Tab-separated table of C-alpha atoms in Angstrom:
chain	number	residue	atom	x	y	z
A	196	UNK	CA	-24.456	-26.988	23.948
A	197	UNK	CA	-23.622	-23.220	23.441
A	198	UNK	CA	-22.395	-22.287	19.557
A	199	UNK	CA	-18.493	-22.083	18.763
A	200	UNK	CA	-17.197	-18.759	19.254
A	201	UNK	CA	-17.518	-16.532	16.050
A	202	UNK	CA	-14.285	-15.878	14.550
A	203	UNK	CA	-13.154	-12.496	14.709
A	204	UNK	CA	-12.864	-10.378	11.176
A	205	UNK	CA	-8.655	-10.024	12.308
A	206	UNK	CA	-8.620	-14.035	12.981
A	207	UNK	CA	-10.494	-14.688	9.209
A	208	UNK	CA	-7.939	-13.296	6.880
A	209	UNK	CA	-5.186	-14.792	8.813
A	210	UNK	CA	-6.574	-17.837	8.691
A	211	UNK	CA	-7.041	-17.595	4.869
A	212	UNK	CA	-3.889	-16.415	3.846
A	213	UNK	CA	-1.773	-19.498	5.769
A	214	UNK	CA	-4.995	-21.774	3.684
A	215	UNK	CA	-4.046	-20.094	0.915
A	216	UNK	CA	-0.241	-20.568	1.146
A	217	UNK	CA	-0.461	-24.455	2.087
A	218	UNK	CA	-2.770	-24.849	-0.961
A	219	UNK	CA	-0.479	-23.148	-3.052
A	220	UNK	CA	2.374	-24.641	-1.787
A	221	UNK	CA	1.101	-28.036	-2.542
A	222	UNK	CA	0.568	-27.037	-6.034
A	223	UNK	CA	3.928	-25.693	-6.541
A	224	UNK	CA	5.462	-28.687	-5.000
A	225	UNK	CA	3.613	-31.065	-7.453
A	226	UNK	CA	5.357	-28.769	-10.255
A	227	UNK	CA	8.416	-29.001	-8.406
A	228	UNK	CA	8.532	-32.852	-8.339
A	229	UNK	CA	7.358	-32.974	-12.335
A	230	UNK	CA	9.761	-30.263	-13.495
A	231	UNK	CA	12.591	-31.648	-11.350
A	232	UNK	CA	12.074	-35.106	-12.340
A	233	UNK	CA	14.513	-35.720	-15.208
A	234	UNK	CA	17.219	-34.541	-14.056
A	235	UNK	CA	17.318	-37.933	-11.868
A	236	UNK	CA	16.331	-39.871	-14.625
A	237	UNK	CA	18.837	-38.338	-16.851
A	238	UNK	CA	21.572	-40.868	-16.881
A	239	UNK	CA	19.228	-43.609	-17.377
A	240	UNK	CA	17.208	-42.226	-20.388
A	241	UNK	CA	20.900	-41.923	-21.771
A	242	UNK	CA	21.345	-45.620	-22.171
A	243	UNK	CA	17.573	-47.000	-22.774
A	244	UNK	CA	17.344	-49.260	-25.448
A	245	UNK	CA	16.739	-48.030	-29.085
A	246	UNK	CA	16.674	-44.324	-28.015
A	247	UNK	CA	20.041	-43.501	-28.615
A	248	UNK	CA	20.453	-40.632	-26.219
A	249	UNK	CA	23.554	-38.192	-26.623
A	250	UNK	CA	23.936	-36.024	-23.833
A	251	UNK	CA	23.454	-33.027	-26.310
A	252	UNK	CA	20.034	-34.897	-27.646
A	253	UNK	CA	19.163	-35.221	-23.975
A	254	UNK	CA	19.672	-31.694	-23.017
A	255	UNK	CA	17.491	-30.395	-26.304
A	256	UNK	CA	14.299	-32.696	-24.814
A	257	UNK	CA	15.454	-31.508	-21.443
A	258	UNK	CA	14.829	-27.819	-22.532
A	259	UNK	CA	11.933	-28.166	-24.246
A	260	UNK	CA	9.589	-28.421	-20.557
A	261	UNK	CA	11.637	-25.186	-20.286
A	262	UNK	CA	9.749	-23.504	-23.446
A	263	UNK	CA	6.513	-24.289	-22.783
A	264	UNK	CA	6.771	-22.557	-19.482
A	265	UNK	CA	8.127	-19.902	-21.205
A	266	UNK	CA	5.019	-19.892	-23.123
A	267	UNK	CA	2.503	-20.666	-20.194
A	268	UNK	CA	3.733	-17.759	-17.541
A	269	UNK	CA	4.116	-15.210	-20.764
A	270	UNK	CA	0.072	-15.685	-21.822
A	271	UNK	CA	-1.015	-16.906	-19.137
A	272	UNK	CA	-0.241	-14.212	-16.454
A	273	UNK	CA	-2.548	-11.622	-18.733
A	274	UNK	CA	-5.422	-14.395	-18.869
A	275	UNK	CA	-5.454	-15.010	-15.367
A	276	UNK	CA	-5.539	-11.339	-14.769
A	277	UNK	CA	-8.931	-11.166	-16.769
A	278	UNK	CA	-10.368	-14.625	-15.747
A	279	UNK	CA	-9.496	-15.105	-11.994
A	280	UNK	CA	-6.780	-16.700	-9.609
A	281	UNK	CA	-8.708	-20.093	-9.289
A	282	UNK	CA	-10.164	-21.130	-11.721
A	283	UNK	CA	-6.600	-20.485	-13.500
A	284	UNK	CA	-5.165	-22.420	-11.189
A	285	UNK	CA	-7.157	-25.515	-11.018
A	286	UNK	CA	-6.806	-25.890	-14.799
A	287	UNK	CA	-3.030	-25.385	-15.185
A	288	UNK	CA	-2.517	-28.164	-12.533
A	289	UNK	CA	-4.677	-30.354	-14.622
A	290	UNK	CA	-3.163	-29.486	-17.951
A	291	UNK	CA	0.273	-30.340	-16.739
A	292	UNK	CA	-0.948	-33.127	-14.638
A	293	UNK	CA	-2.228	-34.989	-17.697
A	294	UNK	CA	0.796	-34.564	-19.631
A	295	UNK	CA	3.252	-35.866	-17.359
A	296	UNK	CA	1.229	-39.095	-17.046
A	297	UNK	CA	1.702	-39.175	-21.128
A	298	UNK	CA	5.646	-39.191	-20.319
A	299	UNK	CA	6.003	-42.097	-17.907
A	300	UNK	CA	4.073	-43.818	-21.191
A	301	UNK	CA	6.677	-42.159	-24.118
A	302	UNK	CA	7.915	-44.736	-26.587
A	303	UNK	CA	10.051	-42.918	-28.609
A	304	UNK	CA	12.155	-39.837	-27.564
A	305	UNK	CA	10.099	-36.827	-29.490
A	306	UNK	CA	7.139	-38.460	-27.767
A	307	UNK	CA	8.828	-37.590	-24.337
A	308	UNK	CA	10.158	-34.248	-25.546
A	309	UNK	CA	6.494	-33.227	-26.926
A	310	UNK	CA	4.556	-34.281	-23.749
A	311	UNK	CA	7.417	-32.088	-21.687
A	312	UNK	CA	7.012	-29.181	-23.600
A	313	UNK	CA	2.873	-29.610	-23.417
A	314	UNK	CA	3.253	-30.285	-19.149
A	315	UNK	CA	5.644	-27.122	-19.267
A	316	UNK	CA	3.000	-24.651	-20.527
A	317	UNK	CA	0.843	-25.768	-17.780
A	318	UNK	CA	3.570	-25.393	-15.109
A	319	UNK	CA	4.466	-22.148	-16.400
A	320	UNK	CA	1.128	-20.770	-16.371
A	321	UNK	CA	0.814	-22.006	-13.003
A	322	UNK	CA	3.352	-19.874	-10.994
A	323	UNK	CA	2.377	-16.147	-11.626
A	324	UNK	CA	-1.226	-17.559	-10.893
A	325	UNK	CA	-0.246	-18.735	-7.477
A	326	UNK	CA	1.629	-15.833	-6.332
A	327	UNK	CA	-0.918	-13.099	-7.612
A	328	UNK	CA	-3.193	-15.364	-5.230
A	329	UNK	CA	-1.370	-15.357	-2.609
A	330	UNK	CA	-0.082	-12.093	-2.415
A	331	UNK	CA	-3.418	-10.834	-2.517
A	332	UNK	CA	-4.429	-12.923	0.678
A	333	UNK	CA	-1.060	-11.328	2.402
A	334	UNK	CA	-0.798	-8.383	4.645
A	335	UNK	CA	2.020	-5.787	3.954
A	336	UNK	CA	5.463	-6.545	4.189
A	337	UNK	CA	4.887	-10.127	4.308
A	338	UNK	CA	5.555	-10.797	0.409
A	339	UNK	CA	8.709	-12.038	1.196
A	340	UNK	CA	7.818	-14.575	3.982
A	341	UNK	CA	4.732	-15.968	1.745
A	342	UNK	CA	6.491	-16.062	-1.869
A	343	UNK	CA	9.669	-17.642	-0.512
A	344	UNK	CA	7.325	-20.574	1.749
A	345	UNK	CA	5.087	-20.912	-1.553
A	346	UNK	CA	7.971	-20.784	-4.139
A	347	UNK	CA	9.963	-23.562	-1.639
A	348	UNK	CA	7.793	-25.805	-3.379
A	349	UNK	CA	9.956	-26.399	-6.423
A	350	UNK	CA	12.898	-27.660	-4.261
A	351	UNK	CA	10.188	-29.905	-1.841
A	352	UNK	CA	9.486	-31.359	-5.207
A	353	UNK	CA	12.814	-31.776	-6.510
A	354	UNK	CA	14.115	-33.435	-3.049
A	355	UNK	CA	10.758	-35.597	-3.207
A	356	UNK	CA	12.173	-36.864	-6.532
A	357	UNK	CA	15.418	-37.429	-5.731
A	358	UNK	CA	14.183	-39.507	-2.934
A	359	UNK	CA	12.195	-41.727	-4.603
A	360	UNK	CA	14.780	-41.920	-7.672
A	361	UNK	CA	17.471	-43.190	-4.907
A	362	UNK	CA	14.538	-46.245	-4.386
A	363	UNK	CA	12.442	-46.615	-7.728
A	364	UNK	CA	15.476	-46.248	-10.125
A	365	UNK	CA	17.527	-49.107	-9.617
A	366	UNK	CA	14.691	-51.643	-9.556
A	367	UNK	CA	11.514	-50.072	-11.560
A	368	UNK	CA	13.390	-47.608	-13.759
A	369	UNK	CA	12.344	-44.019	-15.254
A	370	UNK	CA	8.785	-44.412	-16.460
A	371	UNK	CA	7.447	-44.814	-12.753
A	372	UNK	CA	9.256	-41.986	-11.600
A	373	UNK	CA	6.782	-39.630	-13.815
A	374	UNK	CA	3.787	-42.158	-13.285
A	375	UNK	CA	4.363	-41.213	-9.430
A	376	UNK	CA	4.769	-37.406	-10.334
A	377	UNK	CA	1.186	-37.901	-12.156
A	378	UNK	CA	-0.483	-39.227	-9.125
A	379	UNK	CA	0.870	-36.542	-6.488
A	380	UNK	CA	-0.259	-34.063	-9.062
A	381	UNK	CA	-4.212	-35.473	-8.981
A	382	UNK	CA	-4.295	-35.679	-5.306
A	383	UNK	CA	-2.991	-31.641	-5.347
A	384	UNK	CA	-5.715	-30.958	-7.916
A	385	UNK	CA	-8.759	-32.415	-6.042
A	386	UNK	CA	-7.144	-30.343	-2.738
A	387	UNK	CA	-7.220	-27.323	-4.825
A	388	UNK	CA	-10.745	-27.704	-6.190
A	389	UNK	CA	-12.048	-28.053	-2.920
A	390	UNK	CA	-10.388	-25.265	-1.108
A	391	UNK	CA	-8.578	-23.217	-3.339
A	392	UNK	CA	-10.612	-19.634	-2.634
A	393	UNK	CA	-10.213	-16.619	-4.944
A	394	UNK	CA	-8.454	-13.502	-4.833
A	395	UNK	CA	-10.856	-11.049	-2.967
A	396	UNK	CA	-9.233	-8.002	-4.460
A	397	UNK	CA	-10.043	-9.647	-7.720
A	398	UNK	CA	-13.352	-10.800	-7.093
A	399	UNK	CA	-14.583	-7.292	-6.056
A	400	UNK	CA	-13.051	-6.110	-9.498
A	401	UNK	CA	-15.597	-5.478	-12.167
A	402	UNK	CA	-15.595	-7.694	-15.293
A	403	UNK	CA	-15.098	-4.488	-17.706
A	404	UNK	CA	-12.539	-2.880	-15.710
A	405	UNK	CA	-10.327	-6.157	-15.828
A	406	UNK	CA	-7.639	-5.266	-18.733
A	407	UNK	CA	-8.059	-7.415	-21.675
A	408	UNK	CA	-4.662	-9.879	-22.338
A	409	UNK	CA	-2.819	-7.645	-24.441
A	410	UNK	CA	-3.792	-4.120	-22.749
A	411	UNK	CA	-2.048	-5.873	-19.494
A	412	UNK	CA	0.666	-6.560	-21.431
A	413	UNK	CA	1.287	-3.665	-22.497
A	414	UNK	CA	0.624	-1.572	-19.353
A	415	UNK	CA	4.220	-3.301	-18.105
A	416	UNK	CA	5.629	-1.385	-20.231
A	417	UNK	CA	3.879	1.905	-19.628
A	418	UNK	CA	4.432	5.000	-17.101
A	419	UNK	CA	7.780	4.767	-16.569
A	420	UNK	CA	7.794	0.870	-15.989
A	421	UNK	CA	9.817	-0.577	-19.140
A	422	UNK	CA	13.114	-0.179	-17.818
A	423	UNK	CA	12.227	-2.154	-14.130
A	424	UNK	CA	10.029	-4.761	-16.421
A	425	UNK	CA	13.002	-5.364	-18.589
A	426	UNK	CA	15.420	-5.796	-15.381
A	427	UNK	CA	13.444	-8.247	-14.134
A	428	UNK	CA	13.373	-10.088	-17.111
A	429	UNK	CA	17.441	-9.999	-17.147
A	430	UNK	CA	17.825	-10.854	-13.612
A	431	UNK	CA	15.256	-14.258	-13.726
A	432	UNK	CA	16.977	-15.126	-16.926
A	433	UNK	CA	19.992	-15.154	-15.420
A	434	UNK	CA	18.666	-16.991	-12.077
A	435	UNK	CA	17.106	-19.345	-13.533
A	436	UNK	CA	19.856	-20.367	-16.198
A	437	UNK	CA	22.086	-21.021	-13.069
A	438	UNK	CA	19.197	-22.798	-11.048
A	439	UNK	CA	17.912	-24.832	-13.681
A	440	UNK	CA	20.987	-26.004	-15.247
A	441	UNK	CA	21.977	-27.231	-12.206
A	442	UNK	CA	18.861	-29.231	-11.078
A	443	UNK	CA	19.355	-30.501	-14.885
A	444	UNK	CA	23.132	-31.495	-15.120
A	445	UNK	CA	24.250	-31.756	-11.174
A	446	UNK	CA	23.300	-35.522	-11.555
A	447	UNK	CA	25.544	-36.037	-14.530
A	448	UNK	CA	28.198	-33.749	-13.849
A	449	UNK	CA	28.821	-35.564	-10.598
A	450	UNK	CA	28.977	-39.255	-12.108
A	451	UNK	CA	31.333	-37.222	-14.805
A	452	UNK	CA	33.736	-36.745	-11.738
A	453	UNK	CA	33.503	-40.483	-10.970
A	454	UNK	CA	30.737	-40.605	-8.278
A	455	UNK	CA	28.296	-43.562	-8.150
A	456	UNK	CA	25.055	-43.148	-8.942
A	457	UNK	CA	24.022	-43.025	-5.363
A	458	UNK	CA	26.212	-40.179	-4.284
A	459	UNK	CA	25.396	-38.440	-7.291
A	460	UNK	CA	21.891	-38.138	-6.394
A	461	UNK	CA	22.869	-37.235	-2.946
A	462	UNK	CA	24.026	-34.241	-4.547
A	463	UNK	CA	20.857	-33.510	-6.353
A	464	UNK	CA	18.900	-34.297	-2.951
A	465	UNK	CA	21.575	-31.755	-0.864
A	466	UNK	CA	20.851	-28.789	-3.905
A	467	UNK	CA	17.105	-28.926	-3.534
A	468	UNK	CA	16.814	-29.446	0.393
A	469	UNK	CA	19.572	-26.549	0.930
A	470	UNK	CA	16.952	-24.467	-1.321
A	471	UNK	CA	14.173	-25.423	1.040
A	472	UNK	CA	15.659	-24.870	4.504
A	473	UNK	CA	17.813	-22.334	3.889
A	474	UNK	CA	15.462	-19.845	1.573
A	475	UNK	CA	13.035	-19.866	4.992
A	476	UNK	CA	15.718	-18.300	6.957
A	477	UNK	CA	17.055	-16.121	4.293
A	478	UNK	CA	14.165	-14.226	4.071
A	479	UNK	CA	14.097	-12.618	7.805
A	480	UNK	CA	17.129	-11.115	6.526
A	481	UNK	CA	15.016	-9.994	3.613
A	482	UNK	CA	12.600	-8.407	5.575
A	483	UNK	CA	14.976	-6.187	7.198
A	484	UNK	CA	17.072	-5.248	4.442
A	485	UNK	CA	15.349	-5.551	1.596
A	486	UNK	CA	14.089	-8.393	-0.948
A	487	UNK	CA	16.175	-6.976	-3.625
A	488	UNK	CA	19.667	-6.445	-1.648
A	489	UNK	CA	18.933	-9.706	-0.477
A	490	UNK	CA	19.040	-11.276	-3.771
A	491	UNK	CA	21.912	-9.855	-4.472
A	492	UNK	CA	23.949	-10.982	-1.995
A	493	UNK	CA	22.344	-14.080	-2.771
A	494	UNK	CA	23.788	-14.168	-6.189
A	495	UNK	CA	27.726	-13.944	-5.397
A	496	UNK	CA	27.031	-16.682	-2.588
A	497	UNK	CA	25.887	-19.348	-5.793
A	498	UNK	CA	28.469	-18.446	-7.909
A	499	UNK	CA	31.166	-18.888	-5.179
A	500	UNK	CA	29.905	-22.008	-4.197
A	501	UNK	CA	29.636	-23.334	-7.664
A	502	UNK	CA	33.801	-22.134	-7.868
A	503	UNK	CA	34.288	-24.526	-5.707
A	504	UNK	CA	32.635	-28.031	-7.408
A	505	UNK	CA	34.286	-26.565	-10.382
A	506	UNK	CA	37.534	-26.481	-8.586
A	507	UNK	CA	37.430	-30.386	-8.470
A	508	UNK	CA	37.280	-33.849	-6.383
A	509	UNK	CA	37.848	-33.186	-2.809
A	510	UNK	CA	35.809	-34.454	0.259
A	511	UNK	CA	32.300	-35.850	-0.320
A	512	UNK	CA	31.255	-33.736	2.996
A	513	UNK	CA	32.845	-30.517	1.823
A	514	UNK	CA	31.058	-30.869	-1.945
A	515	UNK	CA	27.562	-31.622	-0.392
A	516	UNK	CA	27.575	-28.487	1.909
A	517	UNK	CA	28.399	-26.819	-1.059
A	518	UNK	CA	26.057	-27.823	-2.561
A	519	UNK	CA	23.450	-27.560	0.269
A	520	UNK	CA	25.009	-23.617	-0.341
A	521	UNK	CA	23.969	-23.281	-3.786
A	522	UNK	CA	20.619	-24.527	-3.693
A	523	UNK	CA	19.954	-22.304	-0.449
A	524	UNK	CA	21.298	-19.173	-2.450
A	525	UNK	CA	20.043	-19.683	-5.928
A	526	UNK	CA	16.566	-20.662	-4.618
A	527	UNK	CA	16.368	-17.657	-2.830
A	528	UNK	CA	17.417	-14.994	-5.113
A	529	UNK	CA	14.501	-16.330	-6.967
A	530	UNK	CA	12.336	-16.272	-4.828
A	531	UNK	CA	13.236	-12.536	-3.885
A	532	UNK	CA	13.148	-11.663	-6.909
A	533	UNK	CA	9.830	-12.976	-7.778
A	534	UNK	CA	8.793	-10.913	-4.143
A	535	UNK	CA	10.012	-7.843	-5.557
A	536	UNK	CA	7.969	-8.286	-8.843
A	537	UNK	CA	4.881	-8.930	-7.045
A	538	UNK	CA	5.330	-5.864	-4.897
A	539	UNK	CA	6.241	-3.131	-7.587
A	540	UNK	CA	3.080	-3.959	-9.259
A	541	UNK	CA	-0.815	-3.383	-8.719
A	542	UNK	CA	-2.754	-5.552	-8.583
A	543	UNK	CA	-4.493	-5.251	-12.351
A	544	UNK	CA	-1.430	-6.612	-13.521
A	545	UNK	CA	0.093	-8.404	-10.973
A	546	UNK	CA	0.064	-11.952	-12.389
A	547	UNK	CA	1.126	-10.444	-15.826
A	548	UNK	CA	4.400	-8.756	-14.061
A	549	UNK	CA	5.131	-12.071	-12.668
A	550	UNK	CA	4.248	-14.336	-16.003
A	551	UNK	CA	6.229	-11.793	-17.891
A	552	UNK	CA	9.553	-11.871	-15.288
A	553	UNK	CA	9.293	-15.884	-15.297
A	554	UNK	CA	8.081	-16.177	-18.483
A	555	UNK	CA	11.031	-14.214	-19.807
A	556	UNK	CA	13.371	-16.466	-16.876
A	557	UNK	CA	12.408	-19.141	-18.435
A	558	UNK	CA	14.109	-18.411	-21.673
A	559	UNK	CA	17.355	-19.121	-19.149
A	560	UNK	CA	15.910	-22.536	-18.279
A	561	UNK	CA	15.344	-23.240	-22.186
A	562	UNK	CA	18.987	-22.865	-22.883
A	563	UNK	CA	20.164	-24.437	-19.671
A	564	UNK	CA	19.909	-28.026	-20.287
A	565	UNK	CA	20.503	-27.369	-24.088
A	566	UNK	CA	23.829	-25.664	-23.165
A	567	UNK	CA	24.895	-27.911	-20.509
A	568	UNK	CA	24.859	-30.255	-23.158
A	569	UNK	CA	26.633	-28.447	-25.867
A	570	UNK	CA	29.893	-28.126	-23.487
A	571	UNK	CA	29.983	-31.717	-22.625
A	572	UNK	CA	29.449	-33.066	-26.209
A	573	UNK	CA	32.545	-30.304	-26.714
A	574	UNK	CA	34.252	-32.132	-24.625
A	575	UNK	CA	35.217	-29.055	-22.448
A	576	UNK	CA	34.155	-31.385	-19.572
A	577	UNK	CA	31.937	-30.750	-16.128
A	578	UNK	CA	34.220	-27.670	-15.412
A	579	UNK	CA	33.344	-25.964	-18.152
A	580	UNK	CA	29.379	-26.355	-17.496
A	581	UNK	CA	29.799	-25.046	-13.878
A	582	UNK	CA	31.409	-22.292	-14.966
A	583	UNK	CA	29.221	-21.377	-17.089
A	584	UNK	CA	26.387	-21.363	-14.574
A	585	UNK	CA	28.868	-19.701	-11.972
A	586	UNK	CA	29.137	-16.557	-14.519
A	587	UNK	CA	25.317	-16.345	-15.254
A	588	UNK	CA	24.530	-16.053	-11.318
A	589	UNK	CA	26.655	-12.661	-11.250
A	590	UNK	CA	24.792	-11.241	-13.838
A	591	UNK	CA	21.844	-12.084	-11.969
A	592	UNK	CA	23.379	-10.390	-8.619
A	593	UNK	CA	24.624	-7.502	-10.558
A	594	UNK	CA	21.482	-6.686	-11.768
A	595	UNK	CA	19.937	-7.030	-8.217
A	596	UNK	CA	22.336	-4.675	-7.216
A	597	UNK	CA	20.740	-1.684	-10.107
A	598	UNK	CA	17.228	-2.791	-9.084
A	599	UNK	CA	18.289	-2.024	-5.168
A	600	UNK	CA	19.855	1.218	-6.073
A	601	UNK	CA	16.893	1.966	-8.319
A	602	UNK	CA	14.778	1.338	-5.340
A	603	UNK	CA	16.481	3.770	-2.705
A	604	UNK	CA	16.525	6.773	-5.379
A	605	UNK	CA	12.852	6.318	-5.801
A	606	UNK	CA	12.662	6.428	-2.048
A	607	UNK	CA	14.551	9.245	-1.453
């Protein structure tokens, strides 16, 4: 029997980038399903016996997963810089794996909100891991493309939970739903473990040339980078307020307008699969005009579309294409704008330009739920929340729109 044909050294790194990209893929959809989670469960934690759930008390726990990602992608970008892609990685999914097991188990409300914000640092450090990796493993030009199919994870998640809500909920309730999430996130780890490879660029990097935590924190903001570092903290706050608050309240806000609890999560299950569907073909146009024009343009599309559930009732077929709209748009200014950070950076300090931009997002995501919250318990009603989230996606576009121009004067 003759030997298999060699592979060729042009075959090899095309076959590890797309093994690196379905790895991380799977990894971001297990955070996807585990962040996206309570939304769905939200208005059955509200009534649970002996809690005593407000929708404002709600929100706060619902923010606080929202914090410690904050706190994972903003220390844990520099530390993966220093230690490696990998073996990052592989311990983040297990950090945040653990902990959402420890929430399908909660007794007592702070019990859930502490085990959220614990799983959150582990699913923010996660992220700017991930994409570092796989940006590294991509050839030029491609950033785009392999961010937005990694980063489409989140939504795969998020529709993955609403699925299962729309079976487990009505009979089994909300502790299996993150007892589930738990289990999908083990099976990613051992995948990950096993063929997870590391960054090659980062590899061939010597130990003492690797900046220290801090030093890569602070070169962000060196050689004429603070004013793009801060913009890209702006525009992901912004994004993710909007995206966030959304996959939080879009449940709730829908039963507010008198939908069952089946349609409502129809919405929820529209959002996220419009994210996933319509980010992939989103980003062709990317590639030809640009990942940060793009995003833009991205930006006025979710706001309009969340003008018109604010605009009221009207036909269930109309509201869930609009919503299929939003989640396509909002997802993929995101993910854009995540592209852009990855590509305006070396590679020293890659992860640490993304962990600061989501890190810093996240801060959006903290007050999302908790503002959500505030409106409704001001009785301002659902209107008042998607406005609020309508304005916040402008900001994010406008600032897209500087960070384009910025671009084209520093080709010029």
């Amino acid at each position: 029997m003759s030997a298999p044909p060699a592979t060729t050294r042009t075959e090899q790194p095309a076959m590890r980038t797309w093994q690196v990209v379905a790895l991380g893929t799977l990894v971001v959809i297990a955070e996807g399903y585990d962040l996206i989670v309570y939304g769905a469960l939200l208005p059955q934690l509200l009534t649970e016996p002996g809690w005593g759930l407000t929708s404002a008390s709600a929100g706060s726990i619902g923010s606080l997963v929202y914090l410690g990602m904050l706190v994972g992608a903003l220390a844990g970008g520099p530390v993966c810089d220093r230690v490696g892609r990998r073996p990052f990685v592989t311990v983040a999914v297990a950090w945040f794996t653990a902990w959402t097991v420890v929430c399908g188990l909660a007794q007592e409300p702070w019990q859930l909100g502490l085990a959220r914000l614990l799983a959150g640092v582990g699913m923010g450090a996660v992220i700017p891991a991930a994409i570092a990796l796989a940006k590294e493993h991509t050839p030029p030009r491609r950033t785009g493309l392999v961010v937005t199919i990694l980063m489409a994870g989140i939504p795969i998640g998020g529709t993955a939970a609403s699925l299962l809500g729309i079976v487990l909920l009505p009979t089994h309730g909300w502790r299996i739903m993150f007892l589930a999430g738990g289990a999908i996130s083990l099976v990613v780890l051992v995948l990950a473990v096993l063929g997870l490879p590391e960054s090659a660029s980062h590899r061939m990097t010597a130990v003492e040339e690797r900046p220290s935590p801090v030093a890569a924190f602070a070169a962000l903001f060196r050689e004429r980078r603070a004013l793009l570092t801060a913009l890209f903290a702006v525009a992901t706050f912004a994004n993710l307020l909007t995206w966030y608050g959304l996959n939080t309240w879009l449940t709730t806000l829908m039963r507010e307008m008198d939908y069952p609890l089946g349609s409502a999560l129809g919405f929820s299950l529209c959002l996220n699969a419009g994210a996933v569907v319509g980010s992939l073909v989103l980003v062709i146009a990317a590639e030809r005009w640009g990942l940060r024009q793009v995003a833009a343009v991205c930006g006025v599309f979710t706001a309009a579309g969340i003008l018109v559930c604010a605009a009221g009732p009207q036909n269930t077929g109309v509201l869930l294409g609009t919503v299929a709209v939003i989640g396509t748009a909002a997802q993929t200014a995101l993910t854009l704008i995540l592209a852009s950070v990855a590509d305006s950076y070396p590679t020293r300090m890659r992860a640490s330009a993304v962990g600061w931009a989501n890190g810093t997002g996240r801060a959006g995501a903290v007050v999302a739920p908790a503002l959500g919250g505030a409106i409704l318990a001001a009785d301002l009603g659902p209107r008042a929340v998607f406005l609020a989230f309508a304005a916040s996606a402008l900001v994010a576009a406008a600032v897209m729109v500087v960070l384009a121009v910025r671009g084209r004067q520093a080709q010029s």
